[in-house]
Amino acid sequence: MTERVYLHVGAPKSGTTYLQRVLEANRDTLTAAGVLVAGETHLQLVHAGMVVREDPRLDDLPPRARQSWARLVEQVRGWHGPVAVVSYELFAGASADQVATALADLAGLEVHVVITARDFAQALPSAWQERLKFALTTTLEDWSPRPEEDGPRAEWGWRTMDPAGVAARWGRDLSAEHVHVVTVPRAADGPDELWHRFAAACRLDVPGLDLRVERANESLGLVAAELLRRVNEQVTAPITGNREQARWLRDTLAHGVLAGLDREPIGLTDAQFEDAVVRSEACIDTLRSSSYDLRGDLEDLRAVRPEGRTPREVADAEVAALAARALVGLLVLMRERTVEGEGSAPDAPAAAVPPSTARGRVKGIAKTLLQGSGARVLSRENQRLQDRVAVLEQTLQERRRTQLRVAELTDLVTELLLPVSGRDEAAMRSALEEYRKVSSS
C-alpha cells in the first residue's frame, strides 16, 4: 500500500522533461524497488493538471479527460509499494484553493511536494518560446511573463516560474519538511546532477538506474523563434485553438523542424534582465528564510544575463534563409509521414503493390495535397504500439488454445483413471474425441 507520494509540480522549463524521461526509462527498475511512476500516459498527466486547475478547455475534450485526476489518485492509492511519484510541471499554476482540493483527494497519505527551479533570466526567453508554439505574435522585446494575479491559466507566467510562489501555494497545508525545492545546477556541475538532487528529495535510493536518457532539446534558436513568430502572424483557420496549434505549430513546425535548424541563444533587453534580477533576489530571500528542504544551491536561481542578440537584431535575410531550410524540412517530414501512413517503404517496386493498396496511396496523396498541411497519419510510436498489441493478442489466443487443450486432457485423464466399474464409456469416448479435435486445431 502506498505510504508516501511525491508530487513534482513544476516549474516549467526547469529540467522537468529530463527528469520525466529518467523516471520513464527506469520504470521497471523503480517498480521492482516499490516505486510507482504514476500516470498511464503523459496525456493523462496533462489532463489531470487541467482538472486540478479547473481549466475550462476541458469542455472541448472527451469526457474521459475529466476523470484523469481521479484515475491518477486511484492508481496511487492502489499501488502495492510504499512510494509513488507524480511528475507534471503545470500543476505549478494551481491556486491555493485548488491545491487544497487536490491534496484532500490524497488524504491519509504522506504527501510531499517537489519544486524544481532555475535561473530566472534563463527561464524568461524559454517561456516566451513556449507561448510562440501556441500562436503568440508579440515580440520578445515587448513581452513579459503574466503576473501572479492572472491566476491558474497563466501557465507560462511568473506564477509557475517563481518557486517561492509555487511553494507557498502547494505547501500551505503541508509541513515545511514536506516541501522540497530542487535548484537546476549550473552546467559545470555535471549532466546528472539534477537527477541526483531530485532523487535525494524523493528519497529514491534505488541502485542500477540508467541515466543515459536522450536529452531532446526542444528549444528554438534566435532566428528560428523569430521565424515562428512571423508565421504566427499569418496563421489562420483551421490552425486555431490549442489542439490544432499544439499539433501543427508546436509538434510539427517547432519541434519537428525548427528546433533542429538553429541553436543561437536568445538575449534579453536591459529592462527584462533587471526585472529577472529583482525577482530572483526576492525569491532567494524568501526561500532562504523558509524551512523548506533545499536540494542544491539558491545561488543557482540568481539571474545571469544570457549572452546573445534579441529578435529585433535579426535581419530579414536571416529569417528568409532559415525559412527556405524549414520548407525543405517540412517537405521531408511530410514525405516521411506519408510513407508511414501508407505502411510500406518508399522504394517498394510498383509491381509488388496490390491495386487496393495503390488506390489507397493515391487517395492519401490527394488528401495531403488538398489539405495543404498533410493528411493525419499514424506516428511511429502509434504504429509500434499497434504492432505490439497485435503480437500480444496473438500470444493471448495461443495461450487460450493451450489452456483449452489442458482442460480437455484433464477431463480425458480423469475418465481413464476411473475404475472400470465407474466409467461412463460414452462420456469417455466423447472426451477422447473432443481432445483429438482440439489438439489438431
Short mmCIF file of C-alpha atoms in Angstrom, two decimals:
data_model
loop_
_atom_site.label_atom_id
_atom_site.label_comp_id
_atom_site.label_asym_id
_atom_site.label_seq_id
_atom_site.Cartn_x
_atom_site.Cartn_y
_atom_site.Cartn_z
CA MET A 1 0.00 0.00 0.00
CA THR A 2 1.25 3.48 -0.85
CA GLU A 3 2.72 5.32 2.13
CA ARG A 4 4.38 8.36 0.56
CA VAL A 5 3.54 10.26 -2.61
CA TYR A 6 5.85 12.86 -4.16
CA LEU A 7 4.09 15.46 -6.32
CA HIS A 8 6.64 17.03 -8.67
CA VAL A 9 4.58 20.10 -9.55
CA GLY A 10 6.97 22.23 -11.61
CA ALA A 11 8.25 24.63 -12.55
CA PRO A 12 8.10 24.57 -16.37
CA LYS A 13 11.45 24.70 -18.21
CA SER A 14 13.34 23.56 -15.11
CA GLY A 15 14.60 20.21 -16.36
CA THR A 16 11.20 18.55 -15.93
CA THR A 17 11.33 16.72 -19.27
CA TYR A 18 14.75 15.26 -18.41
CA LEU A 19 13.54 14.06 -15.01
CA GLN A 20 10.39 12.56 -16.51
CA ARG A 21 12.44 10.70 -19.10
CA VAL A 22 14.69 9.23 -16.42
CA LEU A 23 11.62 8.10 -14.48
CA GLU A 24 10.05 6.57 -17.58
CA ALA A 25 13.27 4.89 -18.76
CA ASN A 26 13.69 3.25 -15.35
CA ARG A 27 10.03 2.45 -14.72
CA ASP A 28 10.62 -1.30 -14.41
CA THR A 29 13.60 -0.94 -12.06
CA LEU A 30 11.72 1.54 -9.89
CA THR A 31 8.65 -0.69 -9.87
CA ALA A 32 10.75 -3.60 -8.62
CA ALA A 33 12.02 -1.31 -5.83
CA GLY A 34 8.46 -0.42 -4.79
CA VAL A 35 8.31 2.97 -6.53
CA LEU A 36 5.33 3.78 -8.75
CA VAL A 37 5.88 6.20 -11.63
CA ALA A 38 2.28 7.36 -11.73
CA GLY A 39 0.34 8.15 -14.89
CA GLU A 40 -0.79 5.77 -17.61
CA THR A 41 0.39 8.25 -20.27
CA HIS A 42 1.80 11.75 -20.37
CA LEU A 43 -1.52 12.92 -21.82
CA GLN A 44 -3.29 11.68 -18.70
CA LEU A 45 -0.97 13.86 -16.61
CA VAL A 46 -1.70 16.85 -18.87
CA HIS A 47 -5.42 16.34 -18.41
CA ALA A 48 -5.00 15.73 -14.67
CA GLY A 49 -3.24 19.08 -14.41
CA MET A 50 -6.14 20.71 -16.24
CA VAL A 51 -8.62 19.10 -13.85
CA VAL A 52 -6.72 20.32 -10.80
CA ARG A 53 -6.52 23.85 -12.27
CA GLU A 54 -10.20 23.72 -13.32
CA ASP A 55 -9.20 24.58 -16.84
CA PRO A 56 -12.26 25.48 -18.96
CA ARG A 57 -10.61 23.91 -22.01
CA LEU A 58 -11.69 20.56 -20.59
CA ASP A 59 -15.12 21.33 -22.04
CA ASP A 60 -13.68 20.75 -25.52
CA LEU A 61 -12.11 17.38 -24.62
CA PRO A 62 -13.63 13.90 -24.38
CA PRO A 63 -15.42 13.11 -21.07
CA ARG A 64 -12.63 10.73 -20.06
CA ALA A 65 -10.26 13.69 -19.73
CA ARG A 66 -12.28 14.98 -16.79
CA GLN A 67 -11.59 11.72 -14.93
CA SER A 68 -7.81 11.91 -15.35
CA TRP A 69 -7.03 13.24 -11.88
CA ALA A 70 -9.44 10.77 -10.23
CA ARG A 71 -7.80 7.88 -12.12
CA LEU A 72 -4.36 9.13 -11.12
CA VAL A 73 -5.37 9.26 -7.45
CA GLU A 74 -6.88 5.77 -7.73
CA GLN A 75 -3.66 4.46 -9.24
CA VAL A 76 -1.59 5.99 -6.42
CA ARG A 77 -3.88 4.65 -3.71
CA GLY A 78 -3.97 1.20 -5.28
CA TRP A 79 -0.19 0.85 -5.56
CA HIS A 80 1.24 -2.13 -3.68
CA GLY A 81 4.57 -0.45 -2.92
CA PRO A 82 5.49 2.26 -0.41
CA VAL A 83 6.26 5.19 -2.77
CA ALA A 84 4.56 6.91 -5.71
CA VAL A 85 5.93 9.76 -7.84
CA VAL A 86 3.70 12.07 -9.89
CA SER A 87 5.51 14.49 -12.20
CA TYR A 88 3.87 17.19 -14.30
CA GLU A 89 5.12 20.76 -14.48
CA LEU A 90 1.86 22.65 -14.96
CA PHE A 91 0.46 21.59 -11.61
CA ALA A 92 2.51 24.61 -10.54
CA GLY A 93 -0.17 27.05 -11.65
CA ALA A 94 -2.90 25.80 -9.31
CA SER A 95 -4.41 28.25 -6.85
CA ALA A 96 -4.23 27.66 -3.10
CA ASP A 97 -7.86 26.51 -3.04
CA GLN A 98 -7.32 24.17 -5.99
CA VAL A 99 -4.25 22.74 -4.25
CA ALA A 100 -6.30 22.16 -1.09
CA THR A 101 -8.89 20.23 -3.10
CA ALA A 102 -6.20 18.10 -4.78
CA LEU A 103 -4.45 17.31 -1.51
CA ALA A 104 -7.76 16.38 0.10
CA ASP A 105 -8.07 13.65 -2.53
CA LEU A 106 -4.80 12.23 -1.17
CA ALA A 107 -5.82 12.40 2.49
CA GLY A 108 -4.29 9.64 4.57
CA LEU A 109 -1.08 9.52 2.53
CA GLU A 110 2.18 11.20 3.43
CA VAL A 111 2.28 13.87 0.71
CA HIS A 112 5.45 15.65 -0.36
CA VAL A 113 5.70 18.45 -2.92
CA VAL A 114 8.80 18.80 -5.09
CA ILE A 115 9.53 22.03 -6.97
CA THR A 116 12.37 22.33 -9.46
CA ALA A 117 13.55 25.85 -10.29
CA ARG A 118 16.12 27.58 -12.47
CA ASP A 119 17.79 30.92 -13.12
CA PHE A 120 15.02 33.44 -13.87
CA ALA A 121 16.95 35.14 -16.67
CA GLN A 122 17.30 31.82 -18.49
CA ALA A 123 13.67 30.88 -17.88
CA LEU A 124 12.23 34.07 -19.39
CA PRO A 125 13.15 33.54 -23.07
CA SER A 126 12.19 29.86 -22.68
CA ALA A 127 8.72 30.86 -21.51
CA TRP A 128 8.37 33.24 -24.47
CA GLN A 129 9.23 30.40 -26.83
CA GLU A 130 6.57 28.17 -25.33
CA ARG A 131 3.98 30.85 -25.94
CA LEU A 132 5.18 31.14 -29.55
CA LYS A 133 4.30 27.49 -30.02
CA PHE A 134 0.69 28.46 -29.35
CA ALA A 135 0.47 31.30 -31.87
CA LEU A 136 1.87 34.21 -29.84
CA THR A 137 2.74 37.13 -32.14
CA THR A 138 4.26 39.52 -29.57
CA THR A 139 7.97 40.18 -29.96
CA LEU A 140 10.23 39.19 -27.10
CA GLU A 141 11.18 42.82 -26.52
CA ASP A 142 7.52 43.72 -25.92
CA TRP A 143 6.64 40.58 -23.95
CA SER A 144 6.76 39.80 -20.27
CA PRO A 145 5.51 36.80 -18.28
CA ARG A 146 1.99 37.21 -16.96
CA PRO A 147 1.85 38.29 -13.31
CA GLU A 148 0.93 36.09 -10.36
CA GLU A 149 -2.55 37.58 -10.02
CA ASP A 150 -3.56 36.40 -13.50
CA GLY A 151 -4.48 33.08 -11.92
CA PRO A 152 -4.15 29.40 -12.84
CA ARG A 153 -4.43 29.99 -16.60
CA ALA A 154 -1.12 31.90 -16.59
CA GLU A 155 0.80 28.74 -17.45
CA TRP A 156 3.94 30.50 -18.64
CA GLY A 157 3.94 33.41 -16.23
CA TRP A 158 5.77 34.24 -13.01
CA ARG A 159 3.05 32.24 -11.27
CA THR A 160 4.61 28.98 -12.44
CA MET A 161 8.25 30.08 -12.79
CA ASP A 162 8.71 31.56 -9.29
CA PRO A 163 9.38 28.63 -6.91
CA ALA A 164 8.66 30.74 -3.83
CA GLY A 165 5.10 31.37 -5.00
CA VAL A 166 4.59 27.75 -6.02
CA ALA A 167 5.90 26.56 -2.65
CA ALA A 168 3.60 28.97 -0.79
CA ARG A 169 0.50 27.64 -2.58
CA TRP A 170 1.38 23.94 -2.67
CA GLY A 171 2.96 23.93 0.78
CA ARG A 172 0.31 25.95 2.61
CA ASP A 173 -1.21 22.90 4.29
CA LEU A 174 1.97 20.81 4.48
CA SER A 175 4.79 20.83 6.97
CA ALA A 176 7.91 22.62 5.71
CA GLU A 177 9.96 19.42 5.64
CA HIS A 178 7.47 18.01 3.12
CA VAL A 179 8.17 20.84 0.67
CA HIS A 180 11.32 20.24 -1.37
CA VAL A 181 12.95 22.89 -3.58
CA VAL A 182 15.42 21.50 -6.11
CA THR A 183 17.55 24.02 -7.99
CA VAL A 184 18.72 23.35 -11.54
CA PRO A 185 22.53 23.24 -11.34
CA ARG A 186 24.82 25.30 -13.48
CA ALA A 187 26.29 23.35 -16.41
CA ALA A 188 29.62 22.85 -14.66
CA ASP A 189 28.04 20.62 -12.02
CA GLY A 190 27.67 17.68 -14.41
CA PRO A 191 24.91 16.30 -16.62
CA ASP A 192 23.33 14.04 -13.97
CA GLU A 193 23.44 16.41 -11.00
CA LEU A 194 19.81 17.50 -11.39
CA TRP A 195 18.65 13.89 -11.18
CA HIS A 196 20.75 13.25 -8.06
CA ARG A 197 19.24 16.31 -6.37
CA PHE A 198 15.72 15.26 -7.35
CA ALA A 199 16.28 11.67 -6.25
CA ALA A 200 17.59 12.85 -2.89
CA ALA A 201 14.48 15.00 -2.38
CA CYS A 202 12.25 12.00 -3.19
CA ARG A 203 14.41 9.54 -1.25
CA LEU A 204 14.80 7.40 -4.35
CA ASP A 205 17.85 5.45 -3.26
CA VAL A 206 17.48 2.84 -5.99
CA PRO A 207 20.66 1.29 -7.42
CA GLY A 208 21.13 0.41 -11.07
CA LEU A 209 19.21 3.28 -12.65
CA ASP A 210 20.15 4.17 -16.23
CA LEU A 211 20.61 7.94 -16.51
CA ARG A 212 21.66 7.88 -20.18
CA VAL A 213 18.35 9.18 -21.47
CA GLU A 214 18.02 11.15 -24.67
CA ARG A 215 18.17 14.86 -23.89
CA ALA A 216 15.86 16.17 -26.59
CA ASN A 217 16.35 19.90 -26.95
CA GLU A 218 13.03 21.40 -28.00
CA SER A 219 14.26 24.96 -27.57
CA LEU A 220 14.41 27.25 -30.58
CA GLY A 221 17.35 29.36 -31.60
CA LEU A 222 17.02 33.10 -32.07
CA VAL A 223 16.28 33.16 -35.81
CA ALA A 224 14.01 30.10 -35.61
CA ALA A 225 11.97 31.73 -32.86
CA GLU A 226 11.56 34.93 -34.87
CA LEU A 227 10.55 32.91 -37.93
CA LEU A 228 7.88 31.08 -35.90
CA ARG A 229 6.57 34.40 -34.57
CA ARG A 230 6.21 35.72 -38.13
CA VAL A 231 4.46 32.51 -39.18
CA ASN A 232 2.03 33.04 -36.31
CA GLU A 233 1.13 36.44 -37.76
CA GLN A 234 -0.06 34.69 -40.93
CA VAL A 235 -1.74 31.64 -39.39
CA THR A 236 -5.50 31.45 -39.76
CA ALA A 237 -8.17 28.76 -39.65
CA PRO A 238 -8.13 25.82 -39.39
CA ILE A 239 -4.99 26.15 -37.23
CA THR A 240 -6.79 27.83 -34.34
CA GLY A 241 -7.38 26.65 -30.80
CA ASN A 242 -4.91 24.89 -28.54
CA ARG A 243 -5.29 21.40 -30.00
CA GLU A 244 -4.61 22.46 -33.59
CA GLN A 245 -1.83 24.83 -32.55
CA ALA A 246 -0.20 22.10 -30.47
CA ARG A 247 -0.31 19.65 -33.38
CA TRP A 248 0.93 21.93 -36.15
CA LEU A 249 2.78 24.89 -34.66
CA ARG A 250 4.40 23.15 -31.71
CA ASP A 251 4.81 19.48 -32.63
CA THR A 252 5.21 19.74 -36.39
CA LEU A 253 6.86 23.08 -37.12
CA ALA A 254 8.66 24.00 -33.89
CA HIS A 255 9.72 20.59 -32.52
CA GLY A 256 9.71 18.65 -35.78
CA VAL A 257 11.63 21.13 -37.92
CA LEU A 258 12.83 24.40 -36.43
CA ALA A 259 14.41 23.04 -33.24
CA GLY A 260 16.99 21.20 -35.32
CA LEU A 261 17.96 24.14 -37.51
CA ASP A 262 19.11 26.84 -35.14
CA ARG A 263 20.88 26.90 -31.78
CA GLU A 264 21.76 30.59 -31.41
CA PRO A 265 20.97 31.72 -27.84
CA ILE A 266 18.37 34.40 -27.23
CA GLY A 267 19.27 37.52 -25.29
CA LEU A 268 17.18 39.85 -23.14
CA THR A 269 16.58 43.57 -23.08
CA ASP A 270 18.02 45.61 -20.22
CA ALA A 271 14.57 46.03 -18.70
CA GLN A 272 13.80 42.32 -18.86
CA PHE A 273 17.10 41.39 -17.26
CA GLU A 274 16.65 43.95 -14.48
CA ASP A 275 13.20 42.51 -13.77
CA ALA A 276 14.66 39.00 -13.60
CA VAL A 277 17.36 40.19 -11.19
CA VAL A 278 14.85 41.83 -8.84
CA ARG A 279 12.53 38.84 -8.86
CA SER A 280 15.30 36.28 -8.39
CA GLU A 281 16.72 38.16 -5.40
CA ALA A 282 13.27 38.36 -3.78
CA CYS A 283 12.73 34.64 -4.41
CA ILE A 284 16.11 33.71 -2.95
CA ASP A 285 15.45 35.79 0.17
CA THR A 286 12.04 34.17 0.66
CA LEU A 287 13.35 30.63 0.24
CA ARG A 288 16.37 31.28 2.44
CA SER A 289 14.11 32.41 5.30
CA SER A 290 11.87 29.35 4.92
CA SER A 291 12.32 25.92 6.42
CA TYR A 292 11.79 24.05 3.16
CA ASP A 293 14.05 21.16 2.28
CA LEU A 294 16.58 22.62 -0.18
CA ARG A 295 18.42 20.39 -2.64
CA GLY A 296 21.08 22.37 -4.47
CA ASP A 297 22.20 25.96 -4.09
CA LEU A 298 19.96 29.04 -4.01
CA GLU A 299 22.67 30.85 -5.96
CA ASP A 300 21.61 28.68 -8.91
CA LEU A 301 18.49 30.87 -9.06
CA ARG A 302 20.32 34.17 -9.22
CA ALA A 303 19.82 35.83 -12.62
CA VAL A 304 22.76 35.62 -15.01
CA ARG A 305 22.27 37.53 -18.23
CA PRO A 306 22.18 35.21 -21.26
CA GLU A 307 24.60 36.17 -23.98
CA GLY A 308 23.02 36.75 -27.34
CA ARG A 309 21.06 39.05 -29.61
CA THR A 310 17.40 39.86 -29.27
CA PRO A 311 14.92 39.13 -32.10
CA ARG A 312 14.81 42.72 -33.36
CA GLU A 313 18.50 42.43 -34.18
CA VAL A 314 17.79 39.61 -36.63
CA ALA A 315 17.95 40.67 -40.29
CA ASP A 316 15.16 39.78 -42.71
CA ALA A 317 17.69 37.93 -44.85
CA GLU A 318 18.49 35.61 -41.95
CA VAL A 319 14.82 34.82 -41.48
CA ALA A 320 14.35 34.19 -45.21
CA ALA A 321 17.35 31.85 -45.36
CA LEU A 322 16.10 29.82 -42.41
CA ALA A 323 12.59 29.77 -43.88
CA ALA A 324 13.93 28.07 -47.02
CA ARG A 325 15.63 25.42 -44.91
CA ALA A 326 12.45 24.99 -42.87
CA LEU A 327 10.43 24.40 -46.04
CA VAL A 328 12.83 21.63 -47.02
CA GLY A 329 12.49 20.17 -43.55
CA LEU A 330 8.70 20.26 -43.77
CA LEU A 331 8.77 18.53 -47.16
CA VAL A 332 10.96 15.74 -45.79
CA LEU A 333 8.80 15.43 -42.67
CA MET A 334 5.55 15.21 -44.61
CA ARG A 335 7.09 12.71 -47.03
CA GLU A 336 8.14 10.51 -44.09
CA ARG A 337 4.70 10.73 -42.52
CA THR A 338 3.02 9.91 -45.81
CA VAL A 339 5.22 6.85 -46.25
CA GLU A 340 4.48 5.75 -42.68
CA GLY A 341 0.77 6.20 -43.28
CA GLU A 342 0.96 4.10 -46.43
CA GLY A 343 2.64 1.33 -44.49
CA SER A 344 5.45 0.42 -46.92
CA ALA A 345 8.92 1.53 -47.88
CA PRO A 346 9.22 4.39 -50.39
CA ASP A 347 11.29 2.32 -52.79
CA ALA A 348 8.93 -0.69 -52.90
CA PRO A 349 8.53 -1.98 -56.50
CA ALA A 350 5.30 -0.78 -58.08
CA ALA A 351 4.51 -4.29 -59.36
CA ALA A 352 4.58 -5.66 -55.83
CA VAL A 353 1.87 -3.30 -54.59
CA PRO A 354 -1.72 -4.68 -54.69
CA PRO A 355 -4.21 -2.50 -56.61
CA SER A 356 -6.22 -1.76 -53.46
CA THR A 357 -3.08 -0.50 -51.71
CA ALA A 358 -2.15 1.60 -54.72
CA ARG A 359 -5.58 3.21 -54.74
CA GLY A 360 -5.21 3.91 -51.01
CA ARG A 361 -1.88 5.61 -51.66
CA VAL A 362 -3.34 7.80 -54.38
CA LYS A 363 -6.18 8.82 -52.09
CA GLY A 364 -3.71 9.54 -49.29
CA ILE A 365 -1.54 11.72 -51.53
CA ALA A 366 -4.60 13.52 -52.88
CA LYS A 367 -5.78 14.21 -49.36
CA THR A 368 -2.33 15.54 -48.49
CA LEU A 369 -2.41 17.93 -51.43
CA LEU A 370 -5.95 19.09 -50.74
CA GLN A 371 -5.40 19.72 -47.05
CA GLY A 372 -2.16 21.58 -47.57
CA SER A 373 -0.78 20.63 -44.17
CA GLY A 374 -0.92 16.92 -44.97
CA ALA A 375 -3.25 14.12 -44.03
CA ARG A 376 -3.30 12.99 -40.47
CA VAL A 377 -1.20 9.86 -40.24
CA LEU A 378 -0.05 7.47 -37.58
CA SER A 379 3.17 8.36 -35.81
CA ARG A 380 5.96 5.83 -35.43
CA GLU A 381 5.05 5.36 -31.79
CA ASN A 382 1.40 4.65 -32.55
CA GLN A 383 2.42 2.13 -35.20
CA ARG A 384 4.85 0.48 -32.80
CA LEU A 385 2.13 0.19 -30.17
CA GLN A 386 -0.34 -1.24 -32.67
CA ASP A 387 2.22 -3.83 -33.74
CA ARG A 388 2.83 -4.70 -30.11
CA VAL A 389 -0.91 -5.06 -29.43
CA ALA A 390 -1.21 -7.41 -32.41
CA VAL A 391 1.61 -9.59 -31.05
CA LEU A 392 0.06 -9.64 -27.58
CA GLU A 393 -3.35 -10.56 -28.99
CA GLN A 394 -1.80 -13.44 -30.93
CA THR A 395 0.02 -14.62 -27.80
CA LEU A 396 -3.20 -14.43 -25.82
CA GLN A 397 -5.06 -16.53 -28.38
CA GLU A 398 -2.29 -19.14 -28.32
CA ARG A 399 -2.43 -19.31 -24.53
CA ARG A 400 -6.19 -19.70 -24.61
CA ARG A 401 -5.86 -22.61 -27.04
CA THR A 402 -3.23 -24.19 -24.80
CA GLN A 403 -5.45 -23.81 -21.73
CA LEU A 404 -8.35 -25.40 -23.59
CA ARG A 405 -6.18 -28.36 -24.58
CA VAL A 406 -5.03 -28.79 -20.97
CA ALA A 407 -8.63 -28.72 -19.77
CA GLU A 408 -9.67 -31.32 -22.32
CA LEU A 409 -6.68 -33.51 -21.46
CA THR A 410 -7.56 -33.26 -17.78
CA ASP A 411 -11.08 -34.47 -18.49
CA LEU A 412 -9.72 -37.35 -20.57
CA VAL A 413 -7.23 -38.42 -17.90
CA THR A 414 -9.96 -38.28 -15.27
CA GLU A 415 -12.10 -40.62 -17.33
CA LEU A 416 -9.23 -43.03 -17.94
CA LEU A 417 -8.25 -43.18 -14.28
CA LEU A 418 -11.74 -44.00 -13.06
CA PRO A 419 -12.28 -47.62 -12.06
CA VAL A 420 -13.72 -49.70 -14.87
CA SER A 421 -16.94 -50.22 -12.96
CA GLY A 422 -17.44 -46.48 -12.62
CA ARG A 423 -16.61 -45.45 -16.16
CA ASP A 424 -19.12 -43.96 -18.49
CA GLU A 425 -17.94 -45.43 -21.77
CA ALA A 426 -19.93 -42.95 -23.87
CA ALA A 427 -18.54 -39.99 -21.89
CA MET A 428 -15.01 -41.37 -22.20
CA ARG A 429 -15.30 -41.74 -25.97
CA SER A 430 -16.74 -38.22 -26.20
CA ALA A 431 -13.89 -36.76 -24.15
CA LEU A 432 -11.30 -38.58 -26.26
CA GLU A 433 -12.89 -37.35 -29.49
CA GLU A 434 -13.08 -33.76 -28.21
CA TYR A 435 -9.42 -33.83 -27.19
CA ARG A 436 -8.38 -35.06 -30.62
CA LYS A 437 -10.29 -32.20 -32.28
CA VAL A 438 -8.74 -29.56 -30.05
CA SER A 439 -5.26 -30.98 -30.36
CA SER A 440 -5.41 -30.94 -34.16
CA SER A 441 -6.72 -27.38 -34.40
#
